[in-house]
Each structure stands twice: as structure tokens, then as C-alpha cells.
Short mmCIF file of C-alpha atoms in Angstrom, two decimals:
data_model
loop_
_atom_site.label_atom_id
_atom_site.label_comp_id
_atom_site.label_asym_id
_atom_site.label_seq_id
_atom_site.Cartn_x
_atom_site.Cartn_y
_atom_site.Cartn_z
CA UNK A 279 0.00 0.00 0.00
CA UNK A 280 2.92 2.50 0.97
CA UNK A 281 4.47 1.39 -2.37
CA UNK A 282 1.10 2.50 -4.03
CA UNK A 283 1.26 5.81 -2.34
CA UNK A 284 4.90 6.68 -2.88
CA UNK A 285 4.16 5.58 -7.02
CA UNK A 286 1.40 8.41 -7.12
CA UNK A 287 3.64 10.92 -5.33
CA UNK A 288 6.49 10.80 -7.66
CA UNK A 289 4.20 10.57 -10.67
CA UNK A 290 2.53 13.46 -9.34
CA UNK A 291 6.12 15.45 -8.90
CA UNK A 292 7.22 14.53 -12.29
CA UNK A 293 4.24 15.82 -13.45
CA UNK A 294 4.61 18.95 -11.75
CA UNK A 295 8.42 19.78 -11.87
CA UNK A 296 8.58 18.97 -15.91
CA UNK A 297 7.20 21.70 -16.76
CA UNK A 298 9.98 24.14 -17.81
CA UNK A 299 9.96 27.61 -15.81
CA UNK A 300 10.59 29.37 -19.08
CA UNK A 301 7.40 28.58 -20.64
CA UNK A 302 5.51 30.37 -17.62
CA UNK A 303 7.63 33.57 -17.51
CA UNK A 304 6.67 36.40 -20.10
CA UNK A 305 5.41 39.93 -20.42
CA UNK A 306 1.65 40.24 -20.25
CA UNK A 307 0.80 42.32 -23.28
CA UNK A 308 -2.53 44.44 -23.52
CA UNK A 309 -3.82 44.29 -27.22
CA UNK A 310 -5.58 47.18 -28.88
CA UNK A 311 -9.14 48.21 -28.50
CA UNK A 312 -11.09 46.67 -31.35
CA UNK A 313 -14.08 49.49 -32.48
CA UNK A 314 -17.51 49.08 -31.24
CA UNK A 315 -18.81 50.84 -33.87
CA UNK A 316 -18.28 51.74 -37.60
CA UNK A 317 -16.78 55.08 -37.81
CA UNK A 318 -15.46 55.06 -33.88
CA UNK A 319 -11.88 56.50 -33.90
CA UNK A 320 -8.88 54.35 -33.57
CA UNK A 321 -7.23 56.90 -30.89
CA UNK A 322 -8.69 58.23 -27.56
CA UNK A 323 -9.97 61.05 -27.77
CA UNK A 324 -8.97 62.35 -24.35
CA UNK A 325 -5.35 61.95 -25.27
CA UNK A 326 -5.48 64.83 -28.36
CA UNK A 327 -5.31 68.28 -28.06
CA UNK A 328 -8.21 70.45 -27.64
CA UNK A 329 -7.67 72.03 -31.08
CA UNK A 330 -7.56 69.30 -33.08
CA UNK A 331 -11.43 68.12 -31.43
CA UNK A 332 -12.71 71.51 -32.03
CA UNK A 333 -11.72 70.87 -35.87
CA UNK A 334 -12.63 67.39 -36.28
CA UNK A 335 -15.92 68.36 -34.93
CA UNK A 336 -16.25 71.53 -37.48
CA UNK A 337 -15.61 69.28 -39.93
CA UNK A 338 -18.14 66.41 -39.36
CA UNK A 339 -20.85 69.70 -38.98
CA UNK A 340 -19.65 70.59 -42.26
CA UNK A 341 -19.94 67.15 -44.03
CA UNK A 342 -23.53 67.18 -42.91
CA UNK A 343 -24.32 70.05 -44.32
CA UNK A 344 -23.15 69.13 -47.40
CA UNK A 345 -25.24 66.13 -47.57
CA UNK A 346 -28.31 67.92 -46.74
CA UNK A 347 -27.44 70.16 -49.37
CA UNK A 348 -26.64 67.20 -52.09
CA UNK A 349 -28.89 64.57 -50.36
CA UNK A 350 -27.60 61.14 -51.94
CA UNK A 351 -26.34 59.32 -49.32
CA UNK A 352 -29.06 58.49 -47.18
CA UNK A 353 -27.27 57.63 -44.02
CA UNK A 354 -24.89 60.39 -43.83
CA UNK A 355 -27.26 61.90 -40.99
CA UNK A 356 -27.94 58.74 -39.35
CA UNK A 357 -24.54 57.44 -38.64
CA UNK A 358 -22.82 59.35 -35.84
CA UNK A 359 -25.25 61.91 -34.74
CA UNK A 360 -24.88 65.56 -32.72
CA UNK A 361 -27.06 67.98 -32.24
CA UNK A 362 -24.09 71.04 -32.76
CA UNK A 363 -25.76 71.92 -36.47
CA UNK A 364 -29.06 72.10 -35.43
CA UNK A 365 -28.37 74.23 -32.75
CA UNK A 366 -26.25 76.52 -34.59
CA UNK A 367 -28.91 76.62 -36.95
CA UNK A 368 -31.64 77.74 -34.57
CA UNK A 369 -29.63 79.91 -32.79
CA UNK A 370 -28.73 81.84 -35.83
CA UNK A 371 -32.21 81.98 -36.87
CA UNK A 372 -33.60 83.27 -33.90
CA UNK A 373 -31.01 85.97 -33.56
CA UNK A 374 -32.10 86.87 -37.06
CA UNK A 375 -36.04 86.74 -36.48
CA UNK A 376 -36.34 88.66 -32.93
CA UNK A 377 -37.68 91.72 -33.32
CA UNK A 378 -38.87 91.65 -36.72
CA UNK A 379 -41.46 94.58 -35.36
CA UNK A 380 -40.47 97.60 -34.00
CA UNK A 381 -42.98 98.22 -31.33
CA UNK A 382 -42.20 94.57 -29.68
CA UNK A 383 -38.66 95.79 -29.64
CA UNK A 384 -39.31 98.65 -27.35
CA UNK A 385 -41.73 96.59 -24.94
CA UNK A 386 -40.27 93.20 -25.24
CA UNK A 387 -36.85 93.97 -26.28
CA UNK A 388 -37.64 90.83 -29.05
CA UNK A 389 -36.95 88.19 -26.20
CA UNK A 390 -40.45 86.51 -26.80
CA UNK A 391 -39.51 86.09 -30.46
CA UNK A 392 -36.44 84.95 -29.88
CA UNK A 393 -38.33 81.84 -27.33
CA UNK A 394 -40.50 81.38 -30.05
CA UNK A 395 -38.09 80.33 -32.81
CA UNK A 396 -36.49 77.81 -29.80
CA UNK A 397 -39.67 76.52 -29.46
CA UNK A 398 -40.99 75.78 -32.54
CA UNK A 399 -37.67 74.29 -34.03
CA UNK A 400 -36.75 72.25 -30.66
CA UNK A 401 -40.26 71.08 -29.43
CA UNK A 402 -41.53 71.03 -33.18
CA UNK A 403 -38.87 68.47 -33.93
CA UNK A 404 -39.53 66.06 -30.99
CA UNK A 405 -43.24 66.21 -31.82
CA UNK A 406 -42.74 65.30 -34.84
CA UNK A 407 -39.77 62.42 -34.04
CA UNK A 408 -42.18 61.29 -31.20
CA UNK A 409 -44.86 60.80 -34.43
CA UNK A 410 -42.62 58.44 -36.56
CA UNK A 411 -41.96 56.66 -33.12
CA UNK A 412 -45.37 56.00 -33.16
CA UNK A 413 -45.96 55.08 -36.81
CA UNK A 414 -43.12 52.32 -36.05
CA UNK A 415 -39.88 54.34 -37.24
CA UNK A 416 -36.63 52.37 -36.72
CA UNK A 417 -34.10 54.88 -36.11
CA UNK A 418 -33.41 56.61 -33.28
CA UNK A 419 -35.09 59.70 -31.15
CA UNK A 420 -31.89 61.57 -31.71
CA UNK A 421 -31.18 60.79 -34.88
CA UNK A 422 -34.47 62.02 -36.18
CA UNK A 423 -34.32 65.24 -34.03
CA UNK A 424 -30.65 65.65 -35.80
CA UNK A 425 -32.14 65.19 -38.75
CA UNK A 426 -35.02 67.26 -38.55
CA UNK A 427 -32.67 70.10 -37.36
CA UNK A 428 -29.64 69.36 -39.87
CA UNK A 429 -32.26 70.18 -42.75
CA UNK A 430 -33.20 73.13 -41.33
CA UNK A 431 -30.01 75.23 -43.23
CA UNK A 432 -32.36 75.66 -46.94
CA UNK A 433 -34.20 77.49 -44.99
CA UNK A 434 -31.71 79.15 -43.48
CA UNK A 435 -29.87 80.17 -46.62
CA UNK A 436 -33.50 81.07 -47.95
CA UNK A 437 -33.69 83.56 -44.72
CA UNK A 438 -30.25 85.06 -45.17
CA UNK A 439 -31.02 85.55 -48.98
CA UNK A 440 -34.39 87.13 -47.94
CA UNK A 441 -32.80 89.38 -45.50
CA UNK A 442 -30.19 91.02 -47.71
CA UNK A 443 -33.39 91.30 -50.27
CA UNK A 444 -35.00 93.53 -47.58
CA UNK A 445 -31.94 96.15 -47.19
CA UNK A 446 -33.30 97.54 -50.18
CA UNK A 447 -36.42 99.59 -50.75
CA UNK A 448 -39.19 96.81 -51.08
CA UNK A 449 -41.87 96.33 -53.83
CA UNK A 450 -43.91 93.62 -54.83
CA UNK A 451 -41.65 92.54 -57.69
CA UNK A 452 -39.06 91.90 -54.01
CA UNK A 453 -41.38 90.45 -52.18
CA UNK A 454 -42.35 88.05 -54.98
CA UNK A 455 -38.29 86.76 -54.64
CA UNK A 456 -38.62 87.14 -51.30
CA UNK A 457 -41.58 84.27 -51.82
CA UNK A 458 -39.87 82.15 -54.41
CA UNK A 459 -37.14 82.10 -52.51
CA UNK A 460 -38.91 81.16 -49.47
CA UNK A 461 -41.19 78.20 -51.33
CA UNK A 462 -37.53 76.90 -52.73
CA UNK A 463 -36.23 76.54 -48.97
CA UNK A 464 -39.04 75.05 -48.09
CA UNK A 465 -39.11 72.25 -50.58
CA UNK A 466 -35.58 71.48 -50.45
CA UNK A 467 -36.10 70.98 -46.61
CA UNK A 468 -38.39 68.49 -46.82
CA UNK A 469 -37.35 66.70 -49.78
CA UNK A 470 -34.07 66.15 -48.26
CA UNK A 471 -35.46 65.20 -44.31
CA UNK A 472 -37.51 62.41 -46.64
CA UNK A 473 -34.44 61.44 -47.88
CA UNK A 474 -32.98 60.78 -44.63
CA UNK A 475 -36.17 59.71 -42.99
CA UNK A 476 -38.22 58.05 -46.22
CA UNK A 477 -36.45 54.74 -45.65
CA UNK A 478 -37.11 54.38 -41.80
CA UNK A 479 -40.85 54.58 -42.14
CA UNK A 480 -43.21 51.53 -42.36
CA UNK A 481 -43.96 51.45 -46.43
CA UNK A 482 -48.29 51.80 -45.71
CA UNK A 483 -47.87 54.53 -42.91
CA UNK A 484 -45.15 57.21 -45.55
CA UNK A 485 -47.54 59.68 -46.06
CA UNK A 486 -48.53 59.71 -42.50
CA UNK A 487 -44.61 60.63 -41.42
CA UNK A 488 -44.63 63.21 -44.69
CA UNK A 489 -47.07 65.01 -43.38
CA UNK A 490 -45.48 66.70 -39.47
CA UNK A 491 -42.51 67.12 -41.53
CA UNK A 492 -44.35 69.30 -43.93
CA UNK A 493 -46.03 71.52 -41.89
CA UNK A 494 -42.83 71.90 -39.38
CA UNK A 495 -40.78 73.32 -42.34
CA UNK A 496 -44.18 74.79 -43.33
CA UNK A 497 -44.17 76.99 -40.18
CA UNK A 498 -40.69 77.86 -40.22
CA UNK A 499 -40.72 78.99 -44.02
CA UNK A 500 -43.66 81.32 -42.94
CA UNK A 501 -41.47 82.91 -40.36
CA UNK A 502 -38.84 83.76 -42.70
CA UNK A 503 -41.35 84.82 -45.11
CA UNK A 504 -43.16 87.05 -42.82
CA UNK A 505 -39.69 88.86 -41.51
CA UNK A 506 -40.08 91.99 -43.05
CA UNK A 507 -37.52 94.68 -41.08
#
């Protein structure tokens, strides 16, 4: 029985002490971060300089406006998201529109109207994201809001163009461009939110999702249409 015992030990020890140290020892190594996402940077983005952020950023605005100005790739919008265009767009356009009448200047000082663009463009925009929600849209809250808001610069252009129009003395022939203009915005808006937004939308419920979207760049165009000073 000892004999038994003593066999197991050894073949136990041989087993253990053949194993050569040098195959254990080594330097752990820590591989590199595979992406989560498409389009997620390879660096960290804590680790770069401030400047170089700020530019990367300015440039992905810029891209987006581009596609909303040539709207063929239909998930330009919908891949990496922000909110930074839209609310440089509203902004801008509420500076613009406050105090389009004289007499709320001097009681209001045009804060009111300057609300009122916020409003309509930010709560506008989730009413009518919450809408294709509803109808069974399959992107994202966000995304549709950045969408929604990203569109926005037609009419923006159309409201700059429209508000060099009225530094000179107006007549109907002006405010006829002033309208053309306007009604060109307009269209472009929505044709290129559909763009985005067409595909995400339950093919028997389209027109349903077309509709919000019309009248929210609807009441916007009439804004910049009614700006007269």
C-alpha cells in the first residue's frame, strides 16, 4: 500500500516539476481596442489636443451640411449623430427673427420672439420624431431630431437671402423673390429630411410621417417669409 502511495507521489512530482519555468515567464501584453462601432476613432480622444477636437468636430458639422445640401447618401445623418448643427442653426435663426417689429422691440426687447423660434424648431422636432416613433420608425429619437434640425439650413440660406433682399427699398416685384425664394427653402427641406427619414418609415404609414414634416418646415418657411424689417 505505501508502495502504491509513494508511485502516485512521484508521478505526481514529475508531473509537476517537468514543466519548464521558461514557458511560464513572459510579459503580459494588452492588445488594442477593437471598435464598437463603424466610424469610432482608432485613438482616444482624451489623449489629443483640444484644437484638433474643435476641428474634427467643425468638420463632421460641415460634411452634414453638405449632404443635406446634395442629399444622396441616405445615411450620412444617421450614422454618428450631434445635435451642434441644429443648434447653430436655430440659434442663428432666432437671432435673425427677434424683433422683426419695431414696437415689440421697445416693450419686449424681441426676447419673446427669440423663445419662439427655440420653441418651434426644438419642441416642433420632438413632436414630430415622437410621431414616426409611433408610426413604427426604426431609427433613433436623436437621430431624427438631428435630422429634422440638420435640414433646417435651406431654410436658413433662404432667410439670409431674404434678408439682404430687404436692405433695399421693397416692392412687390421683391417680395415676390422674397416668396420664391422662401417656397424653394421650403421644398428642399423636406425633400431632403424624406431622404434621410423616407427609408425608416413603415412602407403603408409614408404619407402619415410626410405630413409633421411638412407643416414643421411649413411653419418655419412662414417665419422667414413674414420677416419683413
Amino acid at each position: 500500500m505505501a508502495t502504491m502511495v509513494d508511485a502516485k507521489l512521484d508521478m505526481y512530482d514529475d508531473t509537476i516539476y517537468a514543466v519548464d519555468p521558461q514557458h511560464v515567464e513572459g510579459e503580459m501584453t494588452v492588445g488594442t481596442r477593437q471598435k464598437a462601432n463603424i466610424g469610432e476613432p482608432d485613438f482616444n480622444t482624451l489623449d489629443e489636443p483640444i484644437r484638433d477636437t474643435i476641428l474634427r468636430d467643425v468638420r463632421a458639422v460641415g460634411k452634414k451640411f453638405y449632404h443635406v445640401l446634395y442629399p444622396k447618401e441616405k445615411k450620412s445623418l444617421l450614422k454618428e449623430w450631434d445635435l451642434w448643427g441644429p443648434l447653430v442653426l436655430c440659434t442663428f435663426m432666432a437671432m435673425v427673427l427677434q424683433g422683426s417689429d419695431d414696437d415689440a422691440i421697445n416693450k419686449n426687447d424681441g426676447g419673446p420672439e427669440f423663445a419662439e423660434v427655440f420653441v418651434i424648431v426644438w419642441i416642433g422636432s420632438m413632436i414630430v420624431t415622437l410621431n414616426s416613433k409611433l408610426l413604427g420608425g426604426n431609427i433613433s429619437f436623436f437621430q431624427s431630431v438631428c435630422v429634422l434640425g440638420y435640414c433646417l439650413l435651406p431654410t436658413t440660406v433662404a432667410l439670409i437671402i431674404c434678408r439682404i433682399i430687404l436692405l433695399v427699398e421693397q416692392t412687390l416685384v421683391w417680395f415676390i423673390l422674397r416668396f420664391i425664394i422662401t417656397i424653394i427653402g421650403f421644398l428642399w427641406a423636406t425633400y431632403a429630411s424624406m431622404a434621410f427619414l423616407g427609408d425608416s418609415q413603415p412602407a403603408g404609414r409614408k404619407a402619415l410621417a410626410v405630413y409633421p414634416i411638412f407643416l414643421f418646415y411649413f411653419i418655419i418657411s412662414w417665419l422667414v417669409i413674414s420677416h419683413s424689417t
